[in-house]
Short mmCIF file of C-alpha atoms in Angstrom, two decimals:
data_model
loop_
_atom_site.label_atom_id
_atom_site.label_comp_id
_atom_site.label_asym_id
_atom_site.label_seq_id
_atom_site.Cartn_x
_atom_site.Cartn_y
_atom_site.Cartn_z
CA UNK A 8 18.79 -65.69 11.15
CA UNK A 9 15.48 -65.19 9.56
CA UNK A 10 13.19 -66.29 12.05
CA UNK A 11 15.14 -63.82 14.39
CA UNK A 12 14.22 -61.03 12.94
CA UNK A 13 11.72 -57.99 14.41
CA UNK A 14 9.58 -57.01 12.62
CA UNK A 15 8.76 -53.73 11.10
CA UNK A 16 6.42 -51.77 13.76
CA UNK A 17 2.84 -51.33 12.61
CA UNK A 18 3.66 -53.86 10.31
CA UNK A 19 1.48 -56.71 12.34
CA UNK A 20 -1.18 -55.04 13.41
CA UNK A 21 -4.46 -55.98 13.26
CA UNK A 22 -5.49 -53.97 10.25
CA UNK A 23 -2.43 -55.12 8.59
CA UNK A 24 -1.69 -55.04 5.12
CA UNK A 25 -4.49 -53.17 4.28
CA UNK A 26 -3.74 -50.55 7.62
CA UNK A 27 -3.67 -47.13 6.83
CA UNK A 28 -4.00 -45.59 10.56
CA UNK A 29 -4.58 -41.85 9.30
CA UNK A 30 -5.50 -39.92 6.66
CA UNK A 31 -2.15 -38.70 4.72
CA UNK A 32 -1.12 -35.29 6.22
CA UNK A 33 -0.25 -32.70 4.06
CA UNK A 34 1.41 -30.95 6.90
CA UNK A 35 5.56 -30.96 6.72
CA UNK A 36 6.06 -31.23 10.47
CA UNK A 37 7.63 -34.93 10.23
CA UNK A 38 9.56 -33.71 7.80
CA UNK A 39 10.37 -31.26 10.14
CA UNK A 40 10.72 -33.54 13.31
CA UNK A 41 13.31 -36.23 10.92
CA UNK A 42 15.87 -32.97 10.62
CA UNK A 43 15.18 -31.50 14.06
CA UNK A 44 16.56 -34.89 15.18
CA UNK A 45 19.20 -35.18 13.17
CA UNK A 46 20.63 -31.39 13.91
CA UNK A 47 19.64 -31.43 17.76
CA UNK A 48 21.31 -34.74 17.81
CA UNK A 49 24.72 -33.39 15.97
CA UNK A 50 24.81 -30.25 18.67
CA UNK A 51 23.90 -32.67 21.73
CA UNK A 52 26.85 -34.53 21.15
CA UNK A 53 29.03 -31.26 21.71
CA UNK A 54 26.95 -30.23 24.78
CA UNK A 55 26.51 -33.47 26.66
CA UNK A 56 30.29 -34.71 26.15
CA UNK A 57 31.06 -31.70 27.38
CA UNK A 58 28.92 -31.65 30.38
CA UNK A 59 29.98 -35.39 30.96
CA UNK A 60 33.76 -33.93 30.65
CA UNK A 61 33.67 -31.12 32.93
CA UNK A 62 31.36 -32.92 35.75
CA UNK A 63 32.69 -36.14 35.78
CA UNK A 64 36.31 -36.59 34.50
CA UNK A 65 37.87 -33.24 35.49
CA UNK A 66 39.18 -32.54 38.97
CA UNK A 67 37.68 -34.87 41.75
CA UNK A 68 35.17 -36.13 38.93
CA UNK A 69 31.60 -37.26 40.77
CA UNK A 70 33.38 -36.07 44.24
CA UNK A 71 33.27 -32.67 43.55
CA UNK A 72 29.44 -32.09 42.94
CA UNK A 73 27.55 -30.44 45.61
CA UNK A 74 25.94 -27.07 45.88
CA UNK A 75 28.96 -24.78 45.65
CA UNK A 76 29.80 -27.11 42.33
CA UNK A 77 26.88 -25.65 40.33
CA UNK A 78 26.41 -22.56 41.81
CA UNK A 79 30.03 -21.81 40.53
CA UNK A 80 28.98 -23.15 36.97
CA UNK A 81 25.78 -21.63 37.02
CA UNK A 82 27.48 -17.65 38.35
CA UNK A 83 28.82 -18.01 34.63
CA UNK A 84 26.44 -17.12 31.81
CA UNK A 85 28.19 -19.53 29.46
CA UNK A 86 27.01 -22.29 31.77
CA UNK A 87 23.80 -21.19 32.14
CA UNK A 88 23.80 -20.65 27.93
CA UNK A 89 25.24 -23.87 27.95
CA UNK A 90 22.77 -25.81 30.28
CA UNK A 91 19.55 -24.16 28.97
CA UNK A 92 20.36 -25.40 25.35
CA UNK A 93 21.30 -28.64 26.56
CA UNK A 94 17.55 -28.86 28.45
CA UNK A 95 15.50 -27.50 25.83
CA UNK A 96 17.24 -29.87 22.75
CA UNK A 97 17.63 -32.65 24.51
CA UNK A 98 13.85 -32.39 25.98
CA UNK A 99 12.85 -31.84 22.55
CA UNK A 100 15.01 -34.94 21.08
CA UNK A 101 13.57 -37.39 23.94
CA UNK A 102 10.25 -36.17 23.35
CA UNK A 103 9.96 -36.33 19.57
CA UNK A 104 11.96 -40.13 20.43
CA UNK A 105 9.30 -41.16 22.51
CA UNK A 106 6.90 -39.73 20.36
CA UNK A 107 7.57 -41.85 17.46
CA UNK A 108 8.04 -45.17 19.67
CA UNK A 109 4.03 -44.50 21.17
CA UNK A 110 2.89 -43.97 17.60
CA UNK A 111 4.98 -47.41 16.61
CA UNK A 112 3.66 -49.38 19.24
CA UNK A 113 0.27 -48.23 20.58
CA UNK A 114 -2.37 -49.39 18.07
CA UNK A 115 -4.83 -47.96 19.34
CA UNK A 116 -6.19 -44.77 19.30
CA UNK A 117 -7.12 -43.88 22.54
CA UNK A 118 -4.01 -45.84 24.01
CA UNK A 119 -1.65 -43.74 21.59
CA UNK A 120 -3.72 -39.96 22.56
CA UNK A 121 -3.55 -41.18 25.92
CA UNK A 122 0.44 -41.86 25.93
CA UNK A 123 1.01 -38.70 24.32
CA UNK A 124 -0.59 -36.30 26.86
CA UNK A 125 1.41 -37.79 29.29
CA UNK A 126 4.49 -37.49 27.41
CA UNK A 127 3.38 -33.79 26.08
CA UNK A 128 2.64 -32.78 30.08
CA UNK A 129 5.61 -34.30 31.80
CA UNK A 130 8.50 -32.67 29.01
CA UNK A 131 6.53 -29.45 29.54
CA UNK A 132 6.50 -29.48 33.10
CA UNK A 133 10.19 -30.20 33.00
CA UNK A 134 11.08 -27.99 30.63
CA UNK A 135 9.72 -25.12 32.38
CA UNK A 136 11.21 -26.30 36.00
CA UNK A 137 14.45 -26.79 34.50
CA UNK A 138 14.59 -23.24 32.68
CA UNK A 139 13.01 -21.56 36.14
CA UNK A 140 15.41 -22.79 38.13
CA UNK A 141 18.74 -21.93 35.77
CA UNK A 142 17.38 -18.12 35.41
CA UNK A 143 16.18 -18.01 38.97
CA UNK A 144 18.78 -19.61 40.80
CA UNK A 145 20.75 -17.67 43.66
CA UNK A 146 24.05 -19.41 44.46
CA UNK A 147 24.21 -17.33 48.01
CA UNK A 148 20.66 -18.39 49.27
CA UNK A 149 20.10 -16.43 52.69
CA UNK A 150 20.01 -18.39 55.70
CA UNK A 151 22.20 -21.00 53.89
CA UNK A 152 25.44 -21.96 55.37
CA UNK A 153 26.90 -25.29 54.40
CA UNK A 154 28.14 -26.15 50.90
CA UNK A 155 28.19 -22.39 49.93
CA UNK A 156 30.53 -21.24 46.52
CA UNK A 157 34.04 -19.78 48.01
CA UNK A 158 32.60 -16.33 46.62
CA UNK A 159 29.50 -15.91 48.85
CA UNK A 160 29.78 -13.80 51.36
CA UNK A 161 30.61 -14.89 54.98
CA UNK A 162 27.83 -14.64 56.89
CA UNK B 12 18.14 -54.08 12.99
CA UNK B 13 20.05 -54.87 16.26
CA UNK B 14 21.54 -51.14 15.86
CA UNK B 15 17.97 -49.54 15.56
CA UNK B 16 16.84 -51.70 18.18
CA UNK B 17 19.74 -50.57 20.57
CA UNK B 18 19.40 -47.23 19.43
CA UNK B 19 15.36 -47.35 20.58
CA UNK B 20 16.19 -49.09 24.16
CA UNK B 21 18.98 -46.55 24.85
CA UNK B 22 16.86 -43.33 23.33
CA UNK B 23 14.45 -44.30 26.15
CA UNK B 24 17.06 -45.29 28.97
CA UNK B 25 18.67 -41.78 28.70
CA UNK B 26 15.40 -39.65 28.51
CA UNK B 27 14.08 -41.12 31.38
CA UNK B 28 17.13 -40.29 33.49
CA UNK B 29 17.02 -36.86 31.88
CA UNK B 30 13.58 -36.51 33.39
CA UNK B 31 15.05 -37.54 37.06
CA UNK B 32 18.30 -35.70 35.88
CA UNK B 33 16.43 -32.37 35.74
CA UNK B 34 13.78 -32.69 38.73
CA UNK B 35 17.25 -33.35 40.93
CA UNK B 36 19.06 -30.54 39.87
CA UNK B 37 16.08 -28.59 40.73
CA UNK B 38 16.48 -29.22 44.26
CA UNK B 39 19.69 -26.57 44.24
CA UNK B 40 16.18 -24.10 44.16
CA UNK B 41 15.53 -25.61 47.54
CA UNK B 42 18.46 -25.47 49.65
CA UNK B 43 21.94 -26.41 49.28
CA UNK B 44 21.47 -29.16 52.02
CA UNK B 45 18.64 -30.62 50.05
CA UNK B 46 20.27 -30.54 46.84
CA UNK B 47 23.92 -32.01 48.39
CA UNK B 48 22.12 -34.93 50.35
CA UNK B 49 20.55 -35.96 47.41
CA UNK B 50 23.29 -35.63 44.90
CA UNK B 51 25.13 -37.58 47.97
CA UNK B 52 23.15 -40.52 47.15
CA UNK B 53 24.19 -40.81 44.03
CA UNK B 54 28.01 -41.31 45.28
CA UNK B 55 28.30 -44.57 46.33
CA UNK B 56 29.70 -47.56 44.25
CA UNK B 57 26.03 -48.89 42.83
CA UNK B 58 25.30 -45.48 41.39
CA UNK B 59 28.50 -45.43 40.02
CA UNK B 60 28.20 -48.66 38.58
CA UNK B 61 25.02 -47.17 37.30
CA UNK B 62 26.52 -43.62 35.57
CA UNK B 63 29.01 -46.08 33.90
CA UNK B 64 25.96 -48.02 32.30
CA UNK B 65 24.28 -44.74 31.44
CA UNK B 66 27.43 -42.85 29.72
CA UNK B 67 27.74 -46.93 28.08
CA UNK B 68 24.39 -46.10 26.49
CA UNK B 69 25.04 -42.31 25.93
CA UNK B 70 27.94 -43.13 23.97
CA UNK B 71 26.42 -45.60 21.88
CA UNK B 72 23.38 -43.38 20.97
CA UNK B 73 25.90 -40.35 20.32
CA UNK B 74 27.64 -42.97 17.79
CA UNK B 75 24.84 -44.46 16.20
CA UNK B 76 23.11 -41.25 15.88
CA UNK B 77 26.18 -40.16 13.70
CA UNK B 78 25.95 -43.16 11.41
CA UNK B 79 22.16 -42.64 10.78
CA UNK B 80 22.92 -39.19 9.48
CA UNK B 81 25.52 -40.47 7.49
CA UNK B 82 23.06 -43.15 5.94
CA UNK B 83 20.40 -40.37 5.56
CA UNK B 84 22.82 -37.50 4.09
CA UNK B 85 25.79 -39.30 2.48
CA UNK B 86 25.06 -40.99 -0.74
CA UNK B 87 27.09 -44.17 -0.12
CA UNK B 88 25.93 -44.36 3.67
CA UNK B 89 23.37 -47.10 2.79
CA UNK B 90 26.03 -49.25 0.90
CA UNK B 91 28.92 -48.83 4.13
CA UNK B 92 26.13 -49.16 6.56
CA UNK B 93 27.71 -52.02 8.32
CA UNK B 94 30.94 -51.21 8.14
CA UNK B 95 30.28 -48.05 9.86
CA UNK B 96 28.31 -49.79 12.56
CA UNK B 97 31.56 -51.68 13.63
CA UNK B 98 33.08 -47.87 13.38
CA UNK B 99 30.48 -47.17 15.88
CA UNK B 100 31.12 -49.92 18.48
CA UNK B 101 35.01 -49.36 17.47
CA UNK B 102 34.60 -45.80 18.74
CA UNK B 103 32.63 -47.02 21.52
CA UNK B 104 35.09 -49.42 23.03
CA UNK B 105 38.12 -46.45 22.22
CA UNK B 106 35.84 -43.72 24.08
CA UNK B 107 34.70 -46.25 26.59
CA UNK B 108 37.93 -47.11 28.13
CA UNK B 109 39.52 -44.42 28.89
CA UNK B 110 36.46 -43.35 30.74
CA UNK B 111 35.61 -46.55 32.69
CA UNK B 112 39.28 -46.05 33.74
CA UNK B 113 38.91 -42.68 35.03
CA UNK B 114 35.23 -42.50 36.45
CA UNK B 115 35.59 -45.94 38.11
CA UNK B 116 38.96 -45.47 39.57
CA UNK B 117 36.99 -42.06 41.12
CA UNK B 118 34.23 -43.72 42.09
CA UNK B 119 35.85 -46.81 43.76
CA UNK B 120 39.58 -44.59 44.96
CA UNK B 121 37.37 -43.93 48.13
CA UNK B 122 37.64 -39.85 49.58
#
């Protein structure tokens, strides 16, 4: 088994054993980042078995999902509670994930900056879409006909 | 070191779909017939083959992600470390099941 193992990251890098990337920080945000994870990840378990509950097992499971199907979840504030925190703590999780897998991986330093503000500018452009469209979202959309909630009006 | 490296792969599996996840939900901002066509894509039997492999790596992460805290926090979580991880895959194959039952008898029971 011993020749199958991985090993450590950063652990075979060219600077290696000697490597010390950056100067020690004497900033507490990993500290900060290790429990984020750990508490966003207890919570996300709640929220995303949930969601996973409600959208796929219940009723006509997959079937079901169409327009009307969210607009009737999202005309509920407990949804829309629901679906924001689920967005904005999972977005954060995946992020800091990702985060932590560039500065693994990417030796280098340009390579690693780089990899990061693409990660930083994609979450924050979805992050913002995502919470636009949950507190901006009409579920009786004038002009629309097809697909509509059983509460919109008739037109 | 299997479990940390499954945790990594699926970490990365489910936040890219989160990324797609979000940017297709935001097409109920566009129209309804924009969002249903595309959320239409998604039922067919591939796709459902797919959100089975997806909840597969959900579940596992969910798990996993419980038995790191428990290393972390609990003072005997290093020592039972591999015992829980067969707790984990135990739990995965109980919660695993039931839905594979469910989601692929909806997906494949035709409408």
């Amino acid at each position: 088994m011993s020749s199958n193992v991985i090993a450590s990251p950063r652990s075979n890098s060219a600077q290696s054993p000697w490597y010390k990337r950056n100067k020690a920080s004497h900033s507490s945000f990993e500290m900060f980042a290790w429990l984020f994870m750990r508490l966003s990840g207890v919570v996300l378990i709640v929220l995303i078995f949930g969601h996973l509950f409600v959208n796929l097992m219940l009723g006509q499971g997959i079937h079901a999902i169409d327009f009307g199907f969210v607009a009737g979840k999202w005309s509920s504030p407990f949804w829309q509670v629901w679906d924001l925190a689920m967005l904005w703590l999972a977005m954060l999780h995946g992020t800091n994930g990702v985060r932590t897998i560039i500065n693994d991986y990417a030796d280098r330093n340009g390579t690693r900056m780089t990899l990061k503000t693409i990660l930083y500018i994609a979450a924050g452009v979805i992050i913002v879409l995502g919470t636009l469209v949950i507190f901006t979202f009409d579920p009786c959309p004038a002009g629309a006909v097809t697909d509509l909630p059983s509460f919109c009006p008739v037109p | 070191m299997w479990s940390w490296v499954g945790h990594r792969i699926t970490g990365v599996v489910i936040f890219v779909f989160l990324l797609v996840h979000v940017l297709d939900t935001s097409l109920v901002r566009v129209s309804p017939e924009a969002y249903t066509a595309v959320i239409g894509a998604y039922k067919n039997p591939i796709m459902g083959l797919g959100e089975a492999a997806l909840v597969a790596a959900i579940v596992f992460h969910a798990f996993n992600g419980l038995r790191i805290i428990a290393i972390d926090f609990w003072k005997k979580g290093p020592k039972y470390q591999r015992q829980m991880l067969w707790t984990v895959l135990i739990a995965w194959v109980v919660v695993m099941v039931p839905f594979l039952i469910r989601h692929l008898s909806i997906v494949f029971g035709g409408h």
